[in-house]
Amino acid sequence: MLTQTKLDPQQLLASTLHRLQEGAEHINPVNELINQWSDALGEGNLTLENVADELFSLKRALEEGKAPKIAGSLHTLSKLTKQAANEVSDVGLVGQLLQLAQVLEETSKQVTEAR
């Protein structure tokens, strides 16, 4: 369960990665997680703004329950996460971002296959 405290992006990344690796059922409530990421990303970086925009697309797709849109959004988030990994200099952060990108891509494939 998510706490109400605002996490910094590094903490939120570690928490999200851990929960995704346990399985998609561990990311509920997903709307709260998306809102936390939106707060943590802030503004001023094009890649991060694109991620925030795509998170809102994912939120809408989840609300609609449309698997193709959910899978597409997860795939886009995976690509944007890889792009973000190429833009940071912290080696530990790069590793976590690449790991997150892989988990997002795998989840996208699982959603596609479950249709």
PDB file of C-alpha atoms in Angstrom:
ATOM      1  CA  MET A   1       0.000   0.000   0.000  1.00  0.00           C
ATOM      2  CA  LEU A   2       1.268   3.450  -0.866  1.00  0.00           C
ATOM      3  CA  THR A   3       1.913   6.003   1.790  1.00  0.00           C
ATOM      4  CA  GLN A   4       0.691   9.566   1.570  1.00  0.00           C
ATOM      5  CA  THR A   5       4.192  10.979   2.002  1.00  0.00           C
ATOM      6  CA  LYS A   6       5.721  12.493  -1.086  1.00  0.00           C
ATOM      7  CA  LEU A   7       8.638  10.401  -2.264  1.00  0.00           C
ATOM      8  CA  ASP A   8      11.533  11.825  -4.195  1.00  0.00           C
ATOM      9  CA  PRO A   9      11.923  10.405  -7.716  1.00  0.00           C
ATOM     10  CA  GLN A  10      14.725   8.035  -6.650  1.00  0.00           C
ATOM     11  CA  GLN A  11      12.615   6.544  -3.820  1.00  0.00           C
ATOM     12  CA  LEU A  12       9.559   6.360  -6.048  1.00  0.00           C
ATOM     13  CA  LEU A  13      11.560   4.601  -8.764  1.00  0.00           C
ATOM     14  CA  ALA A  14      12.830   1.985  -6.300  1.00  0.00           C
ATOM     15  CA  SER A  15       9.337   1.483  -4.858  1.00  0.00           C
ATOM     16  CA  THR A  16       7.694   1.211  -8.297  1.00  0.00           C
ATOM     17  CA  LEU A  17      10.324  -1.220  -9.569  1.00  0.00           C
ATOM     18  CA  HIS A  18       9.954  -3.420  -6.510  1.00  0.00           C
ATOM     19  CA  ARG A  19       6.160  -3.524  -6.797  1.00  0.00           C
ATOM     20  CA  LEU A  20       6.185  -4.167 -10.558  1.00  0.00           C
ATOM     21  CA  GLN A  21       8.656  -7.009 -10.117  1.00  0.00           C
ATOM     22  CA  GLU A  22       6.309  -8.585  -7.561  1.00  0.00           C
ATOM     23  CA  GLY A  23       3.554  -8.470 -10.194  1.00  0.00           C
ATOM     24  CA  ALA A  24       1.102  -5.972 -11.635  1.00  0.00           C
ATOM     25  CA  GLU A  25      -1.426  -6.696  -8.882  1.00  0.00           C
ATOM     26  CA  HIS A  26       0.941  -4.979  -6.422  1.00  0.00           C
ATOM     27  CA  ILE A  27       0.638  -1.559  -8.059  1.00  0.00           C
ATOM     28  CA  ASN A  28      -2.855  -0.809  -6.746  1.00  0.00           C
ATOM     29  CA  PRO A  29      -4.137   1.773  -6.273  1.00  0.00           C
ATOM     30  CA  VAL A  30      -2.687   2.593  -9.676  1.00  0.00           C
ATOM     31  CA  ASN A  31      -4.264   6.069  -9.831  1.00  0.00           C
ATOM     32  CA  GLU A  32      -2.419   7.030  -6.656  1.00  0.00           C
ATOM     33  CA  LEU A  33       0.857   5.735  -8.100  1.00  0.00           C
ATOM     34  CA  ILE A  34       0.334   7.702 -11.321  1.00  0.00           C
ATOM     35  CA  ASN A  35      -0.444  10.842  -9.319  1.00  0.00           C
ATOM     36  CA  GLN A  36       2.708  10.358  -7.216  1.00  0.00           C
ATOM     37  CA  TRP A  37       4.814  10.055 -10.369  1.00  0.00           C
ATOM     38  CA  SER A  38       3.210  13.163 -11.846  1.00  0.00           C
ATOM     39  CA  ASP A  39       4.078  15.093  -8.679  1.00  0.00           C
ATOM     40  CA  ALA A  40       7.633  13.720  -8.572  1.00  0.00           C
ATOM     41  CA  LEU A  41       8.437  14.415 -12.230  1.00  0.00           C
ATOM     42  CA  GLY A  42       7.763  18.126 -12.117  1.00  0.00           C
ATOM     43  CA  GLU A  43       8.362  20.269 -15.180  1.00  0.00           C
ATOM     44  CA  GLY A  44      11.218  21.570 -17.259  1.00  0.00           C
ATOM     45  CA  ASN A  45      12.546  18.396 -18.859  1.00  0.00           C
ATOM     46  CA  LEU A  46      10.943  17.351 -22.148  1.00  0.00           C
ATOM     47  CA  THR A  47      11.411  13.613 -21.541  1.00  0.00           C
ATOM     48  CA  LEU A  48       9.900  13.849 -18.073  1.00  0.00           C
ATOM     49  CA  GLU A  49       6.998  15.928 -19.373  1.00  0.00           C
ATOM     50  CA  ASN A  50       6.401  13.298 -22.068  1.00  0.00           C
ATOM     51  CA  VAL A  51       6.406  10.609 -19.368  1.00  0.00           C
ATOM     52  CA  ALA A  52       3.882  12.616 -17.339  1.00  0.00           C
ATOM     53  CA  ASP A  53       1.651  12.999 -20.414  1.00  0.00           C
ATOM     54  CA  GLU A  54       1.854   9.281 -21.142  1.00  0.00           C
ATOM     55  CA  LEU A  55       1.008   8.459 -17.520  1.00  0.00           C
ATOM     56  CA  PHE A  56      -2.243  10.367 -17.936  1.00  0.00           C
ATOM     57  CA  SER A  57      -2.913   8.416 -21.144  1.00  0.00           C
ATOM     58  CA  LEU A  58      -2.303   5.194 -19.208  1.00  0.00           C
ATOM     59  CA  LYS A  59      -4.640   6.362 -16.464  1.00  0.00           C
ATOM     60  CA  ARG A  60      -7.410   6.978 -19.037  1.00  0.00           C
ATOM     61  CA  ALA A  61      -6.768   3.617 -20.718  1.00  0.00           C
ATOM     62  CA  LEU A  62      -6.988   1.843 -17.356  1.00  0.00           C
ATOM     63  CA  GLU A  63     -10.237   3.621 -16.535  1.00  0.00           C
ATOM     64  CA  GLU A  64     -11.644   2.559 -19.925  1.00  0.00           C
ATOM     65  CA  GLY A  65     -10.335  -0.983 -19.450  1.00  0.00           C
ATOM     66  CA  LYS A  66      -9.096  -1.181 -23.045  1.00  0.00           C
ATOM     67  CA  ALA A  67      -6.217  -3.649 -23.237  1.00  0.00           C
ATOM     68  CA  PRO A  68      -4.779  -2.405 -26.577  1.00  0.00           C
ATOM     69  CA  LYS A  69      -4.538   1.168 -25.229  1.00  0.00           C
ATOM     70  CA  ILE A  70      -3.064  -0.046 -21.933  1.00  0.00           C
ATOM     71  CA  ALA A  71      -0.441  -2.162 -23.731  1.00  0.00           C
ATOM     72  CA  GLY A  72       0.408   0.692 -26.108  1.00  0.00           C
ATOM     73  CA  SER A  73       0.796   3.136 -23.262  1.00  0.00           C
ATOM     74  CA  LEU A  74       3.035   0.748 -21.302  1.00  0.00           C
ATOM     75  CA  HIS A  75       5.171   0.259 -24.433  1.00  0.00           C
ATOM     76  CA  THR A  76       5.497   4.033 -24.894  1.00  0.00           C
ATOM     77  CA  LEU A  77       6.419   4.448 -21.226  1.00  0.00           C
ATOM     78  CA  SER A  78       9.100   1.784 -21.677  1.00  0.00           C
ATOM     79  CA  LYS A  79      10.616   3.700 -24.612  1.00  0.00           C
ATOM     80  CA  LEU A  80      10.482   7.004 -22.710  1.00  0.00           C
ATOM     81  CA  THR A  81      12.111   5.366 -19.684  1.00  0.00           C
ATOM     82  CA  LYS A  82      14.972   4.106 -21.878  1.00  0.00           C
ATOM     83  CA  GLN A  83      15.330   7.637 -23.261  1.00  0.00           C
ATOM     84  CA  ALA A  84      15.465   9.040 -19.714  1.00  0.00           C
ATOM     85  CA  ALA A  85      18.162   6.477 -18.844  1.00  0.00           C
ATOM     86  CA  ASN A  86      20.282   7.858 -21.695  1.00  0.00           C
ATOM     87  CA  GLU A  87      19.921  11.379 -20.309  1.00  0.00           C
ATOM     88  CA  VAL A  88      21.081  10.813 -16.710  1.00  0.00           C
ATOM     89  CA  SER A  89      24.640  10.484 -15.470  1.00  0.00           C
ATOM     90  CA  ASP A  90      24.030   8.562 -12.208  1.00  0.00           C
ATOM     91  CA  VAL A  91      25.056   4.973 -13.018  1.00  0.00           C
ATOM     92  CA  GLY A  92      22.803   3.470 -10.325  1.00  0.00           C
ATOM     93  CA  LEU A  93      19.852   5.443 -11.617  1.00  0.00           C
ATOM     94  CA  VAL A  94      20.566   4.355 -15.206  1.00  0.00           C
ATOM     95  CA  GLY A  95      20.439   0.719 -14.113  1.00  0.00           C
ATOM     96  CA  GLN A  96      17.133   1.198 -12.313  1.00  0.00           C
ATOM     97  CA  LEU A  97      15.603   3.055 -15.253  1.00  0.00           C
ATOM     98  CA  LEU A  98      16.668   0.358 -17.714  1.00  0.00           C
ATOM     99  CA  GLN A  99      15.251  -2.284 -15.374  1.00  0.00           C
ATOM    100  CA  LEU A 100      11.976  -0.337 -15.156  1.00  0.00           C
ATOM    101  CA  ALA A 101      11.859  -0.031 -18.954  1.00  0.00           C
ATOM    102  CA  GLN A 102      12.243  -3.808 -19.262  1.00  0.00           C
ATOM    103  CA  VAL A 103       9.477  -4.488 -16.721  1.00  0.00           C
ATOM    104  CA  LEU A 104       7.149  -2.017 -18.477  1.00  0.00           C
ATOM    105  CA  GLU A 105       7.799  -3.699 -21.825  1.00  0.00           C
ATOM    106  CA  GLU A 106       7.188  -7.164 -20.352  1.00  0.00           C
ATOM    107  CA  THR A 107       3.955  -5.960 -18.748  1.00  0.00           C
ATOM    108  CA  SER A 108       2.871  -4.478 -22.086  1.00  0.00           C
ATOM    109  CA  LYS A 109       3.425  -7.872 -23.747  1.00  0.00           C
ATOM    110  CA  GLN A 110       1.501  -9.656 -20.973  1.00  0.00           C
ATOM    111  CA  VAL A 111      -1.452  -7.295 -21.430  1.00  0.00           C
ATOM    112  CA  THR A 112      -1.372  -7.896 -25.202  1.00  0.00           C
ATOM    113  CA  GLU A 113      -1.234 -11.686 -24.763  1.00  0.00           C
ATOM    114  CA  ALA A 114      -4.068 -11.667 -22.192  1.00  0.00           C
ATOM    115  CA  ARG A 115      -6.543 -10.172 -24.653  1.00  0.00           C
TER     116      ARG A 115
END
